[in-house]
Amino acid sequence: MLALLGVHLLAAVVAPLLVRLWGRKAFLLLAAPPAAAAAWALSQTGAVLGGHLPSTSVPWVPSIGMGLSFRLDTLAWLLTLVVGGVGALVLLYCADYFADDEPGLAQFASCLTGFAGAMLGLVTSDDLLVLYLFWELTTILSYLLIGHRPASRSSRSAATQALVVTTAGGLAMLTGIVLLGEETGTYRLSALLAHPPTGTLATTAVALLLVGAVSKSALVPFHFWLPGAMAAPTPVSAYLHAAAMVKAGIYLVARLAPAFADVPVWRPLLLVLGAGTMLLGGWRALRQHDLKLLLAYGTVSQLGYLTVLVGTGTRAAALAGVTVLVGHALFKSCLFLVVGAIDHRCGTRDLRELSGLRRRMPALAVTSLVAAASMAGIPPMLGFVGKEAAYTSLLPGAGGPAGWSGWTLAALVAGSVLTFAYAARFLWGAFGDRPAREPSRVEPTGPLLVGVPVLLSVLTVAGGPAAGRGEQFVRHYVQQWPAPEQSVHLGLWHGLTPALLLSALTVALGAGLFLLRSQVERGQALLPQRPSAEGGYRLLMRSLDRVSLEVTGALQRGSLPLSLGLVLVTTVAVPGVVLLRGVAWPSQVRWADNLTQPAVAVLIAAAAFFTTRARRRLRAVFLVGVTGYGTALLFLLHGAPDLALTQVLVETLSLVVFVLVVRRLSGKFNDNPSRMTRRARALLGIAVGAVVTALALTATSVRSAGPMTARFAEGAVEFGGGNNIVNVTLVDIRAWDTMGEISVVLVAATGVASLIFLREDNLTLSRRLLEKARSLRRTHASVGGNAGSPWLAEGSAMSPERRSVIFEVVTRLVFHTMVLWSLYLLFSGHNHPGGGFAAGLVVGLGLAVRYLAGERDELRAAAPVMPGLLLGAGLFLSAGVGLVSLAFGGDVLQSWIFDVHLPLIGSVHLVTSVFFDIGVYLVVIGLVLDILRSLGSGIDGLIEQEQDGPGPAGRAVRRPVHGRSRGAEGAP
């Protein structure tokens, strides 16, 4: 079974390539995986009948008891034949249905093939959590398939509607799965059904599971999503909405019925909703003019019919249910494909515009007659056998549930009358003659558009006479219920029985209802418009949109003080309530180790206070820097040189970034809050400080277990091969966290670049300014001879007024030293202060010095590489190192330690995590380079554009620039 799922996955992955190579003919090959699944199920028939059920189980997430467990019992075998066989035929049909230039055909092929695999996994899964994964996978793929034509508003709306409804039901179902699994201690479906739990919790869990089934199978009040999904291409409707996806809910009910049919909530929910859905869908089908919508409402009705049968919870009803399930998959998919052929060849599905197709499309006419007869329950079709069994299962003596059989039987008869009427309406609308209209024009088409529906109709006809022999194939499933007084069997003839009389009554009343079709249509049109489930859904969605808009407008208005205030208020309120309720306080507090620590703390507090009082931006920036450097000094005084080094580097780089940004802003803060606002902010700041201090004091007193860090020192040497606990923690012990963090760094770098290079004209500007700088450099070289800088690679590109010889000399002296120091920090960081992060910051600061000395051309000379290349290479290297260990039998991100003796060099201690650290090193350099090019070079270009270049409307723009003097050219 795992191999079959793997084949489906592989086919879905390569489907886009096959479509690009072979066009629509690729569907002929893509039909092979579901066909193989059906063939495999047929080959296992003997084992299933003999009780030797094929199964497989592979542990997946042992911590929650989740495994890839699959089991082919009778019900799974039957559904595998349905989803595999019908899926293969629908994929074959697609080869003639679509054109080679159909937009999105590659994605469609991949999704449809993947959907067949998801359904196979769903019906064979023996693990409830895995079943849920496949359940939601069908939801996602159905969303993509229904929305195949994104340019169509109706297609997008229908896809979203189906996604929201079925996902909501799926979440309820997940809750029920978790409740059942935790109650019983297992998520294995076979074990849970063998020993079902009881009690209020089990009843609640079953009700939640049924909500998922009801939403998936489009029962009232969730029925409206299925007719809307007819915006999908016809092959999707034939497979998902006739034979596969909507059957998932029916399958779940049938699977759970032997264990939970007697749960108090079971029959009231399923029988009432099933009967109501059956009648509502059939009634609405009688007024449809679109053949596809007619079948859609008919499908809704039939799903209610099926729910009643599999939800009744008796042996006879279960036998009838699985029979009707197979019959419905055959005749309804056949009719949908016929509608697709009619639409494809005639250009319309409106029965008011079709005429004369009986003579122009005789094969499809006969095919439709057979399929519609099976849907209406006319002998000798399989549908007749299922309907007879359904009637019989609810008659006295068949073991029907007490108090439910009578009215349920009446509802089935009424629903079958409606089914006969809309089946006749379909035949009359599609193939009837209308004297007032010219015969419909029919375009030629491929053989598969006719051949596939014909094959399905042949199976429908053959299923009726073969039903008696086929009963043995579902024996193991139906025998899970006790035998009734009067046994029920499948067959075309059981004599003159009450069920036969009810069938005759159904035909008579259905024929009369069809003959009165005009009166029925007018009567439905005269009925007052009542609130509908779809209207309720749209009202709910509009309300959610409105509420989200109001909440977003109130809380996320682009105001930094408001956003920060909400975060800080939450920080005070939530932990503050816990602190006020009483916590354990430490019995003794050591406030300081020496007098230097409180002195530094006072300095930090003073800098923070004066920052809040500063009115100029640069003053505030430098005061914030004092708090950062003071924190680094505290780290150092506490004996943490590694943290102190990193803090100093981060603070220095932060100052550079702040200055690069502040130069584009006014010198003073624009915010001029009132006295009340300032007081409120001060009180909030004091409250945050008090709460954080209290949390720091109480954290050690409320510890319930020993700190994990107590084992870090030993683990750093034993598993990480290094003495620097901080660095080993980052690259080994908590390497997964570091992977996530460098991924976030990459995203942040992309965001920073987008702030500057959001528009294409800014990119063009950057290229133009680069050419201008090169031209200026050539001019300086030709006119001034040695006027260029001997200290910087691109110093000649700068205007003489903007150069600083002292700065250039210092830059020339320190840059290469900084690079060498960064390499030392990188390779020694496993045992000494340093590491890839700190080393990358050192190189970043070196690049910042080069930029400040020689501006953007010097930065390009210092790092002639795209930041994205460094970011991607670093992330790829770090992830690759983690995966390489798998090839040698280790775990992901596991470190390997090698101690070797090399001639002339001596002993070398190599830990493979150093390559992970190199990846971090590259990511940090790429981030800093990206910031310098965006906030440095990018803003330089914008400044020059404002001074010298044309504005957006082609006018010259001359604005003052906040920042360095730009000489005569920069004068406002």
Short mmCIF file of N, CA and C in Angstrom, two decimals, residues 191-256:
data_model
loop_
_atom_site.label_atom_id
_atom_site.label_comp_id
_atom_site.label_asym_id
_atom_site.label_seq_id
_atom_site.Cartn_x
_atom_site.Cartn_y
_atom_site.Cartn_z
N ALA A 191 -8.23 -1.16 16.24
CA ALA A 191 -8.25 -1.42 17.68
C ALA A 191 -9.36 -0.63 18.36
N LEU A 192 -9.56 0.59 17.94
CA LEU A 192 -10.58 1.43 18.55
C LEU A 192 -11.98 0.88 18.28
N LEU A 193 -12.22 0.42 17.04
CA LEU A 193 -13.53 -0.12 16.70
C LEU A 193 -13.78 -1.48 17.37
N ALA A 194 -12.71 -2.21 17.62
CA ALA A 194 -12.87 -3.50 18.29
C ALA A 194 -13.28 -3.32 19.75
N HIS A 195 -12.82 -2.24 20.37
CA HIS A 195 -13.15 -1.97 21.78
C HIS A 195 -13.56 -0.51 21.89
N PRO A 196 -14.77 -0.15 21.42
CA PRO A 196 -15.18 1.26 21.41
C PRO A 196 -15.41 1.79 22.82
N PRO A 197 -15.05 3.02 23.06
CA PRO A 197 -15.29 3.62 24.38
C PRO A 197 -16.76 4.01 24.54
N THR A 198 -17.16 4.24 25.75
CA THR A 198 -18.51 4.68 26.05
C THR A 198 -18.44 5.88 26.98
N GLY A 199 -19.60 6.49 27.20
CA GLY A 199 -19.65 7.62 28.10
C GLY A 199 -19.82 8.94 27.38
N THR A 200 -19.92 10.00 28.16
CA THR A 200 -20.18 11.33 27.62
C THR A 200 -19.06 11.80 26.70
N LEU A 201 -17.82 11.55 27.08
CA LEU A 201 -16.69 11.99 26.27
C LEU A 201 -16.71 11.29 24.91
N ALA A 202 -16.99 9.99 24.91
CA ALA A 202 -17.05 9.26 23.64
C ALA A 202 -18.20 9.76 22.78
N THR A 203 -19.33 10.06 23.40
CA THR A 203 -20.47 10.60 22.63
C THR A 203 -20.12 11.93 21.99
N THR A 204 -19.44 12.79 22.75
CA THR A 204 -19.02 14.09 22.20
C THR A 204 -18.04 13.90 21.05
N ALA A 205 -17.10 12.98 21.22
CA ALA A 205 -16.12 12.74 20.17
C ALA A 205 -16.78 12.22 18.90
N VAL A 206 -17.74 11.30 19.04
CA VAL A 206 -18.44 10.76 17.88
C VAL A 206 -19.23 11.86 17.18
N ALA A 207 -19.88 12.72 17.96
CA ALA A 207 -20.64 13.82 17.35
C ALA A 207 -19.72 14.73 16.54
N LEU A 208 -18.53 15.01 17.05
CA LEU A 208 -17.58 15.84 16.31
C LEU A 208 -17.09 15.15 15.04
N LEU A 209 -16.87 13.85 15.12
CA LEU A 209 -16.50 13.10 13.91
C LEU A 209 -17.60 13.17 12.87
N LEU A 210 -18.83 13.08 13.31
CA LEU A 210 -19.95 13.13 12.36
C LEU A 210 -20.10 14.51 11.74
N VAL A 211 -19.73 15.56 12.47
CA VAL A 211 -19.76 16.90 11.87
C VAL A 211 -18.81 16.95 10.67
N GLY A 212 -17.64 16.35 10.83
CA GLY A 212 -16.72 16.29 9.70
C GLY A 212 -17.28 15.50 8.54
N ALA A 213 -17.93 14.36 8.82
CA ALA A 213 -18.50 13.54 7.76
C ALA A 213 -19.64 14.27 7.07
N VAL A 214 -20.50 14.95 7.84
CA VAL A 214 -21.65 15.65 7.28
C VAL A 214 -21.20 16.79 6.37
N SER A 215 -20.18 17.54 6.79
CA SER A 215 -19.70 18.65 5.97
C SER A 215 -19.04 18.15 4.69
N LYS A 216 -18.32 17.05 4.79
CA LYS A 216 -17.63 16.51 3.62
C LYS A 216 -18.61 15.97 2.59
N SER A 217 -19.68 15.34 3.07
CA SER A 217 -20.65 14.73 2.15
C SER A 217 -21.82 15.64 1.84
N ALA A 218 -21.68 16.95 2.14
CA ALA A 218 -22.63 17.98 1.72
C ALA A 218 -24.05 17.71 2.19
N LEU A 219 -24.20 17.36 3.45
CA LEU A 219 -25.52 17.22 4.03
C LEU A 219 -25.98 18.56 4.59
N VAL A 220 -27.29 18.72 4.74
CA VAL A 220 -27.84 19.92 5.35
C VAL A 220 -27.22 20.09 6.74
N PRO A 221 -26.75 21.25 7.12
CA PRO A 221 -26.86 22.55 6.43
C PRO A 221 -25.64 22.93 5.60
N PHE A 222 -24.79 21.94 5.28
CA PHE A 222 -23.58 22.23 4.51
C PHE A 222 -23.73 21.85 3.03
N HIS A 223 -24.95 21.62 2.60
CA HIS A 223 -25.17 21.06 1.26
C HIS A 223 -24.85 22.05 0.15
N PHE A 224 -24.85 23.35 0.44
CA PHE A 224 -24.77 24.36 -0.61
C PHE A 224 -23.43 24.39 -1.32
N TRP A 225 -22.36 23.86 -0.68
CA TRP A 225 -21.05 23.97 -1.33
C TRP A 225 -20.94 23.07 -2.55
N LEU A 226 -21.70 21.97 -2.57
CA LEU A 226 -21.57 21.03 -3.67
C LEU A 226 -22.12 21.58 -4.98
N PRO A 227 -23.34 22.14 -5.04
CA PRO A 227 -23.77 22.75 -6.31
C PRO A 227 -22.85 23.88 -6.75
N GLY A 228 -22.33 24.66 -5.80
CA GLY A 228 -21.40 25.72 -6.18
C GLY A 228 -20.14 25.19 -6.80
N ALA A 229 -19.73 23.98 -6.38
CA ALA A 229 -18.49 23.39 -6.90
C ALA A 229 -18.62 22.94 -8.34
N MET A 230 -19.81 23.06 -8.92
CA MET A 230 -19.97 22.70 -10.34
C MET A 230 -19.27 23.70 -11.25
N ALA A 231 -18.69 24.75 -10.67
CA ALA A 231 -17.85 25.65 -11.47
C ALA A 231 -16.57 24.95 -11.92
N ALA A 232 -16.26 23.82 -11.33
CA ALA A 232 -15.07 23.06 -11.71
C ALA A 232 -15.27 22.40 -13.06
N PRO A 233 -14.17 22.02 -13.73
CA PRO A 233 -14.31 21.25 -14.97
C PRO A 233 -15.07 19.95 -14.71
N THR A 234 -15.78 19.46 -15.72
CA THR A 234 -16.65 18.29 -15.56
C THR A 234 -15.92 17.05 -15.05
N PRO A 235 -14.68 16.75 -15.48
CA PRO A 235 -14.00 15.58 -14.89
C PRO A 235 -13.86 15.66 -13.38
N VAL A 236 -13.69 16.87 -12.86
CA VAL A 236 -13.61 17.04 -11.41
C VAL A 236 -14.95 16.69 -10.77
N SER A 237 -16.04 17.15 -11.37
CA SER A 237 -17.36 16.84 -10.83
C SER A 237 -17.63 15.35 -10.89
N ALA A 238 -17.21 14.71 -11.97
CA ALA A 238 -17.47 13.28 -12.12
C ALA A 238 -16.70 12.46 -11.10
N TYR A 239 -15.52 12.89 -10.74
CA TYR A 239 -14.69 12.10 -9.82
C TYR A 239 -14.89 12.54 -8.37
N LEU A 240 -14.63 13.82 -8.10
CA LEU A 240 -14.69 14.28 -6.72
C LEU A 240 -16.12 14.26 -6.18
N HIS A 241 -17.06 14.73 -6.99
CA HIS A 241 -18.40 14.98 -6.46
C HIS A 241 -19.39 13.87 -6.81
N ALA A 242 -18.89 12.78 -7.33
CA ALA A 242 -19.77 11.64 -7.58
C ALA A 242 -19.19 10.35 -7.02
N ALA A 243 -17.86 10.18 -7.14
CA ALA A 243 -17.29 8.88 -6.79
C ALA A 243 -16.26 8.93 -5.69
N ALA A 244 -15.75 10.11 -5.32
CA ALA A 244 -14.59 10.11 -4.42
C ALA A 244 -14.79 11.01 -3.21
N MET A 245 -14.58 12.31 -3.37
CA MET A 245 -14.50 13.19 -2.20
C MET A 245 -15.76 13.14 -1.35
N VAL A 246 -16.92 13.28 -1.98
CA VAL A 246 -18.16 13.29 -1.19
C VAL A 246 -18.43 11.92 -0.58
N LYS A 247 -17.79 10.89 -1.13
CA LYS A 247 -17.94 9.56 -0.54
C LYS A 247 -17.08 9.40 0.72
N ALA A 248 -16.16 10.34 0.95
CA ALA A 248 -15.31 10.22 2.13
C ALA A 248 -16.15 10.29 3.40
N GLY A 249 -17.13 11.20 3.45
CA GLY A 249 -18.00 11.27 4.61
C GLY A 249 -18.84 10.02 4.77
N ILE A 250 -19.35 9.50 3.65
CA ILE A 250 -20.13 8.26 3.70
C ILE A 250 -19.25 7.11 4.19
N TYR A 251 -18.03 7.08 3.71
CA TYR A 251 -17.10 6.03 4.16
C TYR A 251 -16.86 6.11 5.66
N LEU A 252 -16.65 7.34 6.17
CA LEU A 252 -16.39 7.48 7.60
C LEU A 252 -17.57 7.01 8.43
N VAL A 253 -18.79 7.35 8.01
CA VAL A 253 -19.98 6.89 8.73
C VAL A 253 -20.07 5.38 8.67
N ALA A 254 -19.86 4.81 7.48
CA ALA A 254 -19.92 3.35 7.34
C ALA A 254 -18.85 2.67 8.17
N ARG A 255 -17.68 3.29 8.27
CA ARG A 255 -16.58 2.71 9.03
C ARG A 255 -16.89 2.71 10.53
N LEU A 256 -17.50 3.78 11.02
CA LEU A 256 -17.74 3.91 12.45
C LEU A 256 -19.04 3.25 12.89
#
